[in-house]
């Protein structure tokens, strides 16, 4: 990740039960213009013999915001998983915005087909609704799936790593 530029923050999501990586993380580059370059270069990349590919995209444009605001975005980013692939971006945004306006939203899609990978990331304009939305949406049945909704960075350890990287 740092081959594209200096990272301000990087959080790898760790499963609290197993201690193993869950398969996704968040990062913030020192120079915001590097973000689009890194996304384009890494999205769809494969490592070694893996059949899996990386899905890399912006969650929200942090621009030249102050460090404390960048940390707030990381701290309040919401992971929405187990989304049925037939739901459109508009459907998902309507569901999420029932708790308040969004500051940023990204439905992760297959690079080749443009189809949903079944998960999204979002940040609310009012961070006080983050936990309310997570609690209300987590476990809701949508078709044949049950939504998994939680903070993308939800452990003290992950936040401490972000604090260290941002040097706050």
GROMACS .gro file of N, CA and C in nm:
model
  504
    1UNK      N    1   0.082  -0.119   0.000
    1UNK     CA    2   0.000   0.000   0.000
    1UNK      C    3   0.087   0.126   0.000
    2UNK      N    4   0.199   0.126   0.075
    2UNK     CA    5   0.282   0.245   0.082
    2UNK      C    6   0.366   0.266  -0.043
    3UNK      N    7   0.365   0.172  -0.136
    3UNK     CA    8   0.440   0.193  -0.259
    3UNK      C    9   0.378   0.305  -0.343
    4UNK      N   10   0.255   0.344  -0.311
    4UNK     CA   11   0.189   0.452  -0.384
    4UNK      C   12   0.207   0.587  -0.317
    5UNK      N   13   0.239   0.586  -0.189
    5UNK     CA   14   0.256   0.710  -0.114
    5UNK      C   15   0.252   0.681   0.035
    6UNK      N   16   0.279   0.785   0.113
    6UNK     CA   17   0.283   0.770   0.258
    6UNK      C   18   0.142   0.755   0.314
    7UNK      N   19   0.124   0.655   0.399
    7UNK     CA   20  -0.005   0.633   0.465
    7UNK      C   21  -0.013   0.717   0.590
    8UNK      N   22  -0.130   0.781   0.610
    8UNK     CA   23  -0.156   0.851   0.736
    8UNK      C   24  -0.214   0.753   0.837
    9UNK      N   25  -0.297   0.662   0.788
    9UNK     CA   26  -0.361   0.565   0.877
    9UNK      C   27  -0.391   0.438   0.798
   10UNK      N   28  -0.383   0.325   0.868
   10UNK     CA   29  -0.419   0.197   0.809
   10UNK      C   30  -0.476   0.110   0.919
   11UNK      N   31  -0.593   0.056   0.897
   11UNK     CA   32  -0.656  -0.033   0.994
   11UNK      C   33  -0.696  -0.161   0.923
   12UNK      N   34  -0.642  -0.273   0.968
   12UNK     CA   35  -0.680  -0.404   0.916
   12UNK      C   36  -0.783  -0.460   1.012
   13UNK      N   37  -0.898  -0.497   0.961
   13UNK     CA   38  -1.006  -0.550   1.045
   13UNK      C   39  -0.967  -0.688   1.094
   14UNK      N   40  -0.970  -0.709   1.225
   14UNK     CA   41  -0.934  -0.835   1.288
   14UNK      C   42  -1.057  -0.896   1.355
   15UNK      N   43  -1.079  -1.025   1.333
   15UNK     CA   44  -1.188  -1.096   1.399
   15UNK      C   45  -1.154  -1.111   1.547
   16UNK      N   46  -1.240  -1.058   1.634
   16UNK     CA   47  -1.211  -1.059   1.777
   16UNK      C   48  -1.210  -1.201   1.836
   17UNK      N   49  -1.283  -1.292   1.774
   17UNK     CA   50  -1.289  -1.429   1.825
   17UNK      C   51  -1.165  -1.511   1.788
   18UNK      N   52  -1.116  -1.493   1.664
   18UNK     CA   53  -1.005  -1.575   1.618
   18UNK      C   54  -0.871  -1.501   1.616
   19UNK      N   55  -0.876  -1.369   1.612
   19UNK     CA   56  -0.754  -1.291   1.600
   19UNK      C   57  -0.699  -1.287   1.459
   20UNK      N   58  -0.773  -1.343   1.363
   20UNK     CA   59  -0.730  -1.346   1.223
   20UNK      C   60  -0.790  -1.229   1.146
   21UNK      N   61  -0.721  -1.184   1.040
   21UNK     CA   62  -0.778  -1.078   0.955
   21UNK      C   63  -0.911  -1.123   0.895
   22UNK      N   64  -1.005  -1.029   0.882
   22UNK     CA   65  -1.137  -1.061   0.827
   22UNK      C   66  -1.141  -1.046   0.676
   23UNK      N   67  -1.039  -0.987   0.618
   23UNK     CA   68  -1.037  -0.975   0.472
   23UNK      C   69  -1.057  -0.833   0.423
   24UNK      N   70  -1.065  -0.736   0.512
   24UNK     CA   71  -1.073  -0.598   0.464
   24UNK      C   72  -1.010  -0.502   0.563
   25UNK      N   73  -0.978  -0.385   0.513
   25UNK     CA   74  -0.918  -0.282   0.596
   25UNK      C   75  -0.946  -0.145   0.537
   26UNK      N   76  -0.902  -0.044   0.605
   26UNK     CA   77  -0.920   0.095   0.561
   26UNK      C   78  -0.785   0.164   0.568
   27UNK      N   79  -0.762   0.257   0.475
   27UNK     CA   80  -0.638   0.334   0.481
   27UNK      C   81  -0.664   0.477   0.437
   28UNK      N   82  -0.575   0.567   0.482
   28UNK     CA   83  -0.580   0.708   0.445
   28UNK      C   84  -0.440   0.747   0.401
   29UNK      N   85  -0.427   0.802   0.281
   29UNK     CA   86  -0.297   0.846   0.230
   29UNK      C   87  -0.269   0.990   0.271
   30UNK      N   88  -0.140   1.020   0.291
   30UNK     CA   89  -0.096   1.156   0.324
   30UNK      C   90  -0.140   1.253   0.215
   31UNK      N   91  -0.119   1.214   0.089
   31UNK     CA   92  -0.157   1.296  -0.026
   31UNK      C   93  -0.284   1.237  -0.086
   32UNK      N   94  -0.397   1.308  -0.073
   32UNK     CA   95  -0.525   1.253  -0.121
   32UNK      C   96  -0.526   1.217  -0.269
   33UNK      N   97  -0.443   1.283  -0.351
   33UNK     CA   98  -0.443   1.254  -0.495
   33UNK      C   99  -0.390   1.113  -0.523
   34UNK      N  100  -0.316   1.056  -0.429
   34UNK     CA  101  -0.261   0.921  -0.445
   34UNK      C  102  -0.372   0.816  -0.434
   35UNK      N  103  -0.479   0.848  -0.363
   35UNK     CA  104  -0.586   0.752  -0.338
   35UNK      C  105  -0.642   0.694  -0.468
   36UNK      N  106  -0.674   0.779  -0.563
   36UNK     CA  107  -0.731   0.730  -0.690
   36UNK      C  108  -0.632   0.645  -0.767
   37UNK      N  109  -0.504   0.681  -0.762
   37UNK     CA  110  -0.400   0.602  -0.829
   37UNK      C  111  -0.391   0.464  -0.766
   38UNK      N  112  -0.388   0.459  -0.632
   38UNK     CA  113  -0.379   0.331  -0.562
   38UNK      C  114  -0.503   0.246  -0.588
   39UNK      N  115  -0.621   0.307  -0.586
   39UNK     CA  116  -0.745   0.232  -0.612
   39UNK      C  117  -0.742   0.169  -0.751
   40UNK      N  118  -0.704   0.248  -0.851
   40UNK     CA  119  -0.701   0.197  -0.988
   40UNK      C  120  -0.600   0.084  -1.004
   41UNK      N  121  -0.484   0.100  -0.940
   41UNK     CA  122  -0.378   0.000  -0.954
   41UNK      C  123  -0.409  -0.129  -0.878
   42UNK      N  124  -0.470  -0.118  -0.760
   42UNK     CA  125  -0.490  -0.235  -0.675
   42UNK      C  126  -0.623  -0.307  -0.698
   43UNK      N  127  -0.724  -0.236  -0.746
   43UNK     CA  128  -0.855  -0.298  -0.764
   43UNK      C  129  -0.846  -0.411  -0.867
   44UNK      N  130  -0.883  -0.529  -0.826
   44UNK     CA  131  -0.881  -0.645  -0.915
   44UNK      C  132  -0.749  -0.721  -0.914
   45UNK      N  133  -0.651  -0.672  -0.837
   45UNK     CA  134  -0.520  -0.739  -0.832
   45UNK      C  135  -0.531  -0.874  -0.761
   46UNK      N  136  -0.447  -0.968  -0.803
   46UNK     CA  137  -0.437  -1.100  -0.739
   46UNK      C  138  -0.297  -1.114  -0.682
   47UNK      N  139  -0.287  -1.189  -0.572
   47UNK     CA  140  -0.158  -1.214  -0.511
   47UNK      C  141  -0.128  -1.362  -0.516
   48UNK      N  142  -0.012  -1.396  -0.571
   48UNK     CA  143   0.029  -1.536  -0.577
   48UNK      C  144  -0.070  -1.620  -0.654
   49UNK      N  145  -0.101  -1.738  -0.599
   49UNK     CA  146  -0.193  -1.832  -0.663
   49UNK      C  147  -0.337  -1.813  -0.620
   50UNK      N  148  -0.364  -1.707  -0.549
   50UNK     CA  149  -0.498  -1.684  -0.496
   50UNK      C  150  -0.600  -1.668  -0.608
   51UNK      N  151  -0.719  -1.724  -0.587
   51UNK     CA  152  -0.829  -1.704  -0.682
   51UNK      C  153  -0.905  -1.577  -0.649
   52UNK      N  154  -0.882  -1.522  -0.529
   52UNK     CA  155  -0.950  -1.400  -0.488
   52UNK      C  156  -0.878  -1.278  -0.544
   53UNK      N  157  -0.955  -1.174  -0.569
   53UNK     CA  158  -0.897  -1.049  -0.615
   53UNK      C  159  -0.929  -0.939  -0.514
   54UNK      N  160  -0.847  -0.837  -0.513
   54UNK     CA  161  -0.872  -0.723  -0.425
   54UNK      C  162  -0.985  -0.637  -0.480
   55UNK      N  163  -1.068  -0.588  -0.391
   55UNK     CA  164  -1.170  -0.488  -0.427
   55UNK      C  165  -1.131  -0.361  -0.353
   56UNK      N  166  -1.080  -0.263  -0.426
   56UNK     CA  167  -1.028  -0.141  -0.365
   56UNK      C  168  -1.100  -0.022  -0.423
   57UNK      N  169  -1.154   0.062  -0.335
   57UNK     CA  170  -1.221   0.184  -0.382
   57UNK      C  171  -1.232   0.283  -0.267
   58UNK      N  172  -1.267   0.406  -0.302
   58UNK     CA  173  -1.284   0.511  -0.202
   58UNK      C  174  -1.410   0.485  -0.119
   59UNK      N  175  -1.400   0.510   0.010
   59UNK     CA  176  -1.519   0.510   0.094
   59UNK      C  177  -1.577   0.649   0.096
   60UNK      N  178  -1.493   0.745   0.122
   60UNK     CA  179  -1.533   0.885   0.126
   60UNK      C  180  -1.408   0.967   0.095
   61UNK      N  181  -1.425   1.078   0.026
   61UNK     CA  182  -1.312   1.163  -0.008
   61UNK      C  183  -1.275   1.248   0.112
   62UNK      N  184  -1.160   1.219   0.172
   62UNK     CA  185  -1.116   1.293   0.290
   62UNK      C  186  -1.052   1.426   0.253
   63UNK      N  187  -1.004   1.437   0.130
   63UNK     CA  188  -0.941   1.561   0.086
   63UNK      C  189  -0.833   1.606   0.182
   64UNK      N  190  -0.824   1.735   0.204
   64UNK     CA  191  -0.724   1.790   0.295
   64UNK      C  192  -0.785   1.823   0.429
   65UNK      N  193  -0.874   1.739   0.477
   65UNK     CA  194  -0.940   1.761   0.606
   65UNK      C  195  -0.839   1.747   0.719
   66UNK      N  196  -0.867   1.812   0.832
   66UNK     CA  197  -0.777   1.799   0.948
   66UNK      C  198  -0.767   1.654   0.994
   67UNK      N  199  -0.655   1.619   1.059
   67UNK     CA  200  -0.631   1.481   1.104
   67UNK      C  201  -0.743   1.431   1.194
   68UNK      N  202  -0.793   1.515   1.281
   68UNK     CA  203  -0.899   1.470   1.372
   68UNK      C  204  -1.024   1.433   1.295
   69UNK      N  205  -1.054   1.506   1.188
   69UNK     CA  206  -1.172   1.475   1.107
   69UNK      C  207  -1.150   1.346   1.028
   70UNK      N  208  -1.028   1.323   0.980
   70UNK     CA  209  -0.998   1.199   0.909
   70UNK      C  210  -1.015   1.079   1.002
   71UNK      N  211  -0.969   1.093   1.125
   71UNK     CA  212  -0.984   0.985   1.222
   71UNK      C  213  -1.132   0.961   1.252
   72UNK      N  214  -1.210   1.069   1.261
   72UNK     CA  215  -1.353   1.054   1.287
   72UNK      C  216  -1.420   0.974   1.176
   73UNK      N  217  -1.381   0.999   1.050
   73UNK     CA  218  -1.437   0.923   0.938
   73UNK      C  219  -1.402   0.776   0.954
   74UNK      N  220  -1.275   0.744   0.985
   74UNK     CA  221  -1.237   0.605   1.006
   74UNK      C  222  -1.314   0.543   1.122
   75UNK      N  223  -1.327   0.619   1.230
   75UNK     CA  224  -1.391   0.568   1.351
   75UNK      C  225  -1.540   0.540   1.329
   76UNK      N  226  -1.604   0.617   1.244
   76UNK     CA  227  -1.749   0.604   1.226
   76UNK      C  228  -1.790   0.539   1.093
   77UNK      N  229  -1.694   0.480   1.023
   77UNK     CA  230  -1.724   0.411   0.898
   77UNK      C  231  -1.803   0.283   0.929
   78UNK      N  232  -1.908   0.258   0.852
   78UNK     CA  233  -1.997   0.144   0.873
   78UNK      C  234  -1.978   0.042   0.760
   79UNK      N  235  -1.960  -0.084   0.799
   79UNK     CA  236  -1.954  -0.196   0.705
   79UNK      C  237  -2.094  -0.256   0.696
   80UNK      N  238  -2.144  -0.273   0.574
   80UNK     CA  239  -2.275  -0.335   0.550
   80UNK      C  240  -2.251  -0.458   0.462
   81UNK      N  241  -2.264  -0.577   0.521
   81UNK     CA  242  -2.236  -0.700   0.448
   81UNK      C  243  -2.359  -0.787   0.431
   82UNK      N  244  -2.341  -0.890   0.350
   82UNK     CA  245  -2.448  -0.985   0.319
   82UNK      C  246  -2.563  -0.918   0.244
   83UNK      N  247  -2.529  -0.822   0.160
   83UNK     CA  248  -2.630  -0.755   0.078
   83UNK      C  249  -2.668  -0.845  -0.040
   84UNK      N  250  -2.797  -0.866  -0.062
   84UNK     CA  251  -2.836  -0.942  -0.181
   84UNK      C  252  -2.791  -0.867  -0.307
   85UNK      N  253  -2.739  -0.939  -0.402
   85UNK     CA  254  -2.684  -0.877  -0.522
   85UNK      C  255  -2.788  -0.808  -0.609
   86UNK      N  256  -2.915  -0.838  -0.588
   86UNK     CA  257  -3.019  -0.775  -0.669
   86UNK      C  258  -3.054  -0.634  -0.619
   87UNK      N  259  -3.010  -0.598  -0.499
   87UNK     CA  260  -3.036  -0.462  -0.450
   87UNK      C  261  -2.950  -0.363  -0.527
   88UNK      N  262  -3.012  -0.254  -0.569
   88UNK     CA  263  -2.937  -0.152  -0.640
   88UNK      C  264  -2.868  -0.059  -0.541
   89UNK      N  265  -2.776   0.021  -0.592
   89UNK     CA  266  -2.709   0.121  -0.509
   89UNK      C  267  -2.812   0.215  -0.446
   90UNK      N  268  -2.911   0.254  -0.525
   90UNK     CA  269  -3.017   0.344  -0.475
   90UNK      C  270  -3.098   0.276  -0.364
   91UNK      N  271  -3.130   0.147  -0.379
   91UNK     CA  272  -3.203   0.072  -0.275
   91UNK      C  273  -3.126   0.073  -0.143
   92UNK      N  274  -2.996   0.046  -0.153
   92UNK     CA  275  -2.913   0.039  -0.032
   92UNK      C  276  -2.900   0.176   0.032
   93UNK      N  277  -2.878   0.278  -0.050
   93UNK     CA  278  -2.866   0.414   0.005
   93UNK      C  279  -2.997   0.457   0.071
   94UNK      N  280  -3.111   0.423   0.011
   94UNK     CA  281  -3.241   0.456   0.072
   94UNK      C  282  -3.253   0.391   0.210
   95UNK      N  283  -3.214   0.265   0.220
   95UNK     CA  284  -3.219   0.194   0.348
   95UNK      C  285  -3.129   0.263   0.450
   96UNK      N  286  -3.005   0.290   0.412
   96UNK     CA  287  -2.909   0.353   0.504
   96UNK      C  288  -2.950   0.495   0.542
   97UNK      N  289  -3.002   0.570   0.446
   97UNK     CA  290  -3.039   0.709   0.471
   97UNK      C  291  -3.167   0.723   0.553
   98UNK      N  292  -3.233   0.612   0.583
   98UNK     CA  293  -3.348   0.621   0.673
   98UNK      C  294  -3.304   0.661   0.814
   99UNK      N  295  -3.173   0.654   0.842
   99UNK     CA  296  -3.118   0.695   0.971
   99UNK      C  297  -3.054   0.833   0.967
  100UNK      N  298  -3.038   0.888   0.847
  100UNK     CA  299  -2.980   1.020   0.832
  100UNK      C  300  -2.899   1.029   0.704
  101UNK      N  301  -2.866   1.151   0.662
  101UNK     CA  302  -2.790   1.170   0.538
  101UNK      C  303  -2.649   1.110   0.549
  102UNK      N  304  -2.602   1.062   0.435
  102UNK     CA  305  -2.469   1.001   0.430
  102UNK      C  306  -2.364   1.105   0.390
  103UNK      N  307  -2.248   1.092   0.449
  103UNK     CA  308  -2.132   1.174   0.415
  103UNK      C  309  -2.053   1.107   0.303
  104UNK      N  310  -2.057   0.973   0.300
  104UNK     CA  311  -1.989   0.896   0.197
  104UNK      C  312  -2.050   0.758   0.187
  105UNK      N  313  -2.045   0.700   0.068
  105UNK     CA  314  -2.104   0.567   0.044
  105UNK      C  315  -2.026   0.500  -0.068
  106UNK      N  316  -2.002   0.370  -0.053
  106UNK     CA  317  -1.939   0.294  -0.160
  106UNK      C  318  -1.992   0.152  -0.160
  107UNK      N  319  -2.061   0.115  -0.266
  107UNK     CA  320  -2.102  -0.023  -0.288
  107UNK      C  321  -1.989  -0.091  -0.364
  108UNK      N  322  -1.929  -0.192  -0.306
  108UNK     CA  323  -1.814  -0.259  -0.368
  108UNK      C  324  -1.865  -0.350  -0.479
  109UNK      N  325  -1.803  -0.335  -0.599
  109UNK     CA  326  -1.848  -0.408  -0.717
  109UNK      C  327  -1.734  -0.486  -0.781
  110UNK      N  328  -1.773  -0.591  -0.853
  110UNK     CA  329  -1.678  -0.669  -0.932
  110UNK      C  330  -1.622  -0.579  -1.041
  111UNK      N  331  -1.492  -0.583  -1.058
  111UNK     CA  332  -1.429  -0.498  -1.158
  111UNK      C  333  -1.474  -0.533  -1.301
  112UNK      N  334  -1.478  -0.662  -1.331
  112UNK     CA  335  -1.508  -0.706  -1.467
  112UNK      C  336  -1.655  -0.687  -1.504
  113UNK      N  337  -1.746  -0.717  -1.411
  113UNK     CA  338  -1.888  -0.716  -1.444
  113UNK      C  339  -1.963  -0.593  -1.394
  114UNK      N  340  -1.910  -0.527  -1.292
  114UNK     CA  341  -1.981  -0.415  -1.232
  114UNK      C  342  -2.090  -0.459  -1.136
  115UNK      N  343  -2.102  -0.592  -1.113
  115UNK     CA  344  -2.203  -0.644  -1.021
  115UNK      C  345  -2.157  -0.624  -0.877
  116UNK      N  346  -2.255  -0.609  -0.789
  116UNK     CA  347  -2.226  -0.593  -0.647
  116UNK      C  348  -2.156  -0.716  -0.591
  117UNK      N  349  -2.059  -0.693  -0.502
  117UNK     CA  350  -1.992  -0.803  -0.432
  117UNK      C  351  -2.067  -0.839  -0.305
  118UNK      N  352  -2.173  -0.764  -0.273
  118UNK     CA  353  -2.255  -0.797  -0.157
  118UNK      C  354  -2.219  -0.722  -0.031
  119UNK      N  355  -2.134  -0.619  -0.042
  119UNK     CA  356  -2.106  -0.538   0.076
  119UNK      C  357  -2.077  -0.394   0.036
  120UNK      N  358  -2.092  -0.306   0.134
  120UNK     CA  359  -2.073  -0.163   0.112
  120UNK      C  360  -2.014  -0.101   0.237
  121UNK      N  361  -1.963   0.020   0.222
  121UNK     CA  362  -1.912   0.101   0.332
  121UNK      C  363  -1.980   0.237   0.325
  122UNK      N  364  -2.010   0.292   0.441
  122UNK     CA  365  -2.069   0.426   0.443
  122UNK      C  366  -2.028   0.500   0.568
  123UNK      N  367  -2.045   0.631   0.564
  123UNK     CA  368  -2.021   0.718   0.679
  123UNK      C  369  -2.138   0.816   0.684
  124UNK      N  370  -2.199   0.831   0.801
  124UNK     CA  371  -2.310   0.925   0.819
  124UNK      C  372  -2.258   1.066   0.843
  125UNK      N  373  -2.334   1.166   0.795
  125UNK     CA  374  -2.298   1.305   0.823
  125UNK      C  375  -2.299   1.331   0.972
  126UNK      N  376  -2.399   1.278   1.042
  126UNK     CA  377  -2.409   1.291   1.187
  126UNK      C  378  -2.359   1.160   1.248
  127UNK      N  379  -2.239   1.162   1.302
  127UNK     CA  380  -2.179   1.039   1.353
  127UNK      C  381  -2.253   0.981   1.472
  128UNK      N  382  -2.342   1.058   1.533
  128UNK     CA  383  -2.416   1.005   1.649
  128UNK      C  384  -2.517   0.898   1.609
  129UNK      N  385  -2.550   0.886   1.481
  129UNK     CA  386  -2.644   0.782   1.439
  129UNK      C  387  -2.575   0.652   1.398
  130UNK      N  388  -2.442   0.650   1.399
  130UNK     CA  389  -2.368   0.532   1.355
  130UNK      C  390  -2.410   0.406   1.430
  131UNK      N  391  -2.404   0.410   1.564
  131UNK     CA  392  -2.438   0.291   1.643
  131UNK      C  393  -2.586   0.258   1.634
  132UNK      N  394  -2.670   0.359   1.623
  132UNK     CA  395  -2.815   0.337   1.610
  132UNK      C  396  -2.844   0.262   1.481
  133UNK      N  397  -2.783   0.308   1.370
  133UNK     CA  398  -2.804   0.242   1.241
  133UNK      C  399  -2.751   0.099   1.243
  134UNK      N  400  -2.633   0.080   1.301
  134UNK     CA  401  -2.574  -0.054   1.308
  134UNK      C  402  -2.665  -0.150   1.386
  135UNK      N  403  -2.712  -0.105   1.500
  135UNK     CA  404  -2.799  -0.190   1.584
  135UNK      C  405  -2.930  -0.221   1.515
  136UNK      N  406  -2.988  -0.121   1.448
  136UNK     CA  407  -3.118  -0.140   1.384
  136UNK      C  408  -3.110  -0.227   1.259
  137UNK      N  409  -3.001  -0.215   1.183
  137UNK     CA  410  -2.992  -0.286   1.056
  137UNK      C  411  -2.929  -0.425   1.067
  138UNK      N  412  -2.842  -0.445   1.166
  138UNK     CA  413  -2.776  -0.575   1.179
  138UNK      C  414  -2.879  -0.684   1.209
  139UNK      N  415  -2.873  -0.790   1.130
  139UNK     CA  416  -2.962  -0.903   1.151
  139UNK      C  417  -3.093  -0.897   1.075
  140UNK      N  418  -3.117  -0.790   1.002
  140UNK     CA  419  -3.242  -0.779   0.923
  140UNK      C  420  -3.236  -0.876   0.805
  141UNK      N  421  -3.344  -0.952   0.785
  141UNK     CA  422  -3.355  -1.043   0.671
  141UNK      C  423  -3.390  -0.963   0.546
  142UNK      N  424  -3.312  -0.984   0.441
  142UNK     CA  425  -3.342  -0.923   0.312
  142UNK      C  426  -3.334  -1.035   0.209
  143UNK      N  427  -3.449  -1.081   0.168
  143UNK     CA  428  -3.453  -1.195   0.077
  143UNK      C  429  -3.399  -1.318   0.147
  144UNK      N  430  -3.299  -1.382   0.087
  144UNK     CA  431  -3.241  -1.503   0.145
  144UNK      C  432  -3.117  -1.474   0.231
  145UNK      N  433  -3.089  -1.346   0.256
  145UNK     CA  434  -2.970  -1.309   0.334
  145UNK      C  435  -3.008  -1.234   0.460
  146UNK      N  436  -2.917  -1.232   0.555
  146UNK     CA  437  -2.933  -1.157   0.679
  146UNK      C  438  -2.821  -1.054   0.684
  147UNK      N  439  -2.858  -0.925   0.689
  147UNK     CA  440  -2.758  -0.819   0.687
  147UNK      C  441  -2.662  -0.828   0.805
  148UNK      N  442  -2.534  -0.804   0.778
  148UNK     CA  443  -2.430  -0.793   0.881
  148UNK      C  444  -2.384  -0.648   0.879
  149UNK      N  445  -2.422  -0.571   0.979
  149UNK     CA  446  -2.392  -0.427   0.981
  149UNK      C  447  -2.320  -0.395   1.111
  150UNK      N  448  -2.203  -0.333   1.098
  150UNK     CA  449  -2.122  -0.298   1.215
  150UNK      C  450  -2.024  -0.188   1.177
  151UNK      N  451  -1.962  -0.132   1.279
  151UNK     CA  452  -1.855  -0.036   1.253
  151UNK      C  453  -1.743  -0.109   1.179
  152UNK      N  454  -1.687  -0.045   1.078
  152UNK     CA  455  -1.578  -0.108   1.003
  152UNK      C  456  -1.453  -0.119   1.090
  153UNK      N  457  -1.431  -0.022   1.176
  153UNK     CA  458  -1.321  -0.023   1.272
  153UNK      C  459  -1.388  -0.020   1.408
  154UNK      N  460  -1.396  -0.137   1.472
  154UNK     CA  461  -1.478  -0.141   1.594
  154UNK      C  462  -1.406  -0.186   1.720
  155UNK      N  463  -1.275  -0.197   1.716
  155UNK     CA  464  -1.206  -0.236   1.838
  155UNK      C  465  -1.113  -0.124   1.883
  156UNK      N  466  -1.085  -0.121   2.009
  156UNK     CA  467  -0.993  -0.022   2.064
  156UNK      C  468  -0.856  -0.038   2.000
  157UNK      N  469  -0.816  -0.162   1.974
  157UNK     CA  470  -0.686  -0.188   1.913
  157UNK      C  471  -0.677  -0.124   1.774
  158UNK      N  472  -0.782  -0.140   1.693
  158UNK     CA  473  -0.781  -0.081   1.559
  158UNK      C  474  -0.777   0.071   1.566
  159UNK      N  475  -0.851   0.131   1.660
  159UNK     CA  476  -0.849   0.276   1.675
  159UNK      C  477  -0.713   0.325   1.723
  160UNK      N  478  -0.648   0.250   1.811
  160UNK     CA  479  -0.515   0.290   1.858
  160UNK      C  480  -0.414   0.288   1.744
  161UNK      N  481  -0.426   0.191   1.655
  161UNK     CA  482  -0.337   0.185   1.538
  161UNK      C  483  -0.360   0.309   1.452
  162UNK      N  484  -0.486   0.346   1.430
  162UNK     CA  485  -0.516   0.466   1.351
  162UNK      C  486  -0.462   0.591   1.419
  163UNK      N  487  -0.477   0.600   1.550
  163UNK     CA  488  -0.424   0.715   1.623
  163UNK      C  489  -0.273   0.725   1.609
  164UNK      N  490  -0.204   0.613   1.619
  164UNK     CA  491  -0.059   0.613   1.605
  164UNK      C  492  -0.017   0.657   1.465
  165UNK      N  493  -0.086   0.606   1.364
  165UNK     CA  494  -0.051   0.640   1.227
  165UNK      C  495  -0.078   0.787   1.197
  166UNK      N  496  -0.188   0.841   1.256
  166UNK     CA  497  -0.219   0.981   1.233
  166UNK      C  498  -0.138   1.073   1.324
  167UNK      N  499  -0.070   1.015   1.421
  167UNK     CA  500   0.012   1.090   1.518
  167UNK      C  501  -0.069   1.198   1.587
  168UNK      N  502  -0.186   1.158   1.637
  168UNK     CA  503  -0.273   1.252   1.710
  168UNK      C  504  -0.248   1.234   1.857
   0.00000   0.00000   0.00000
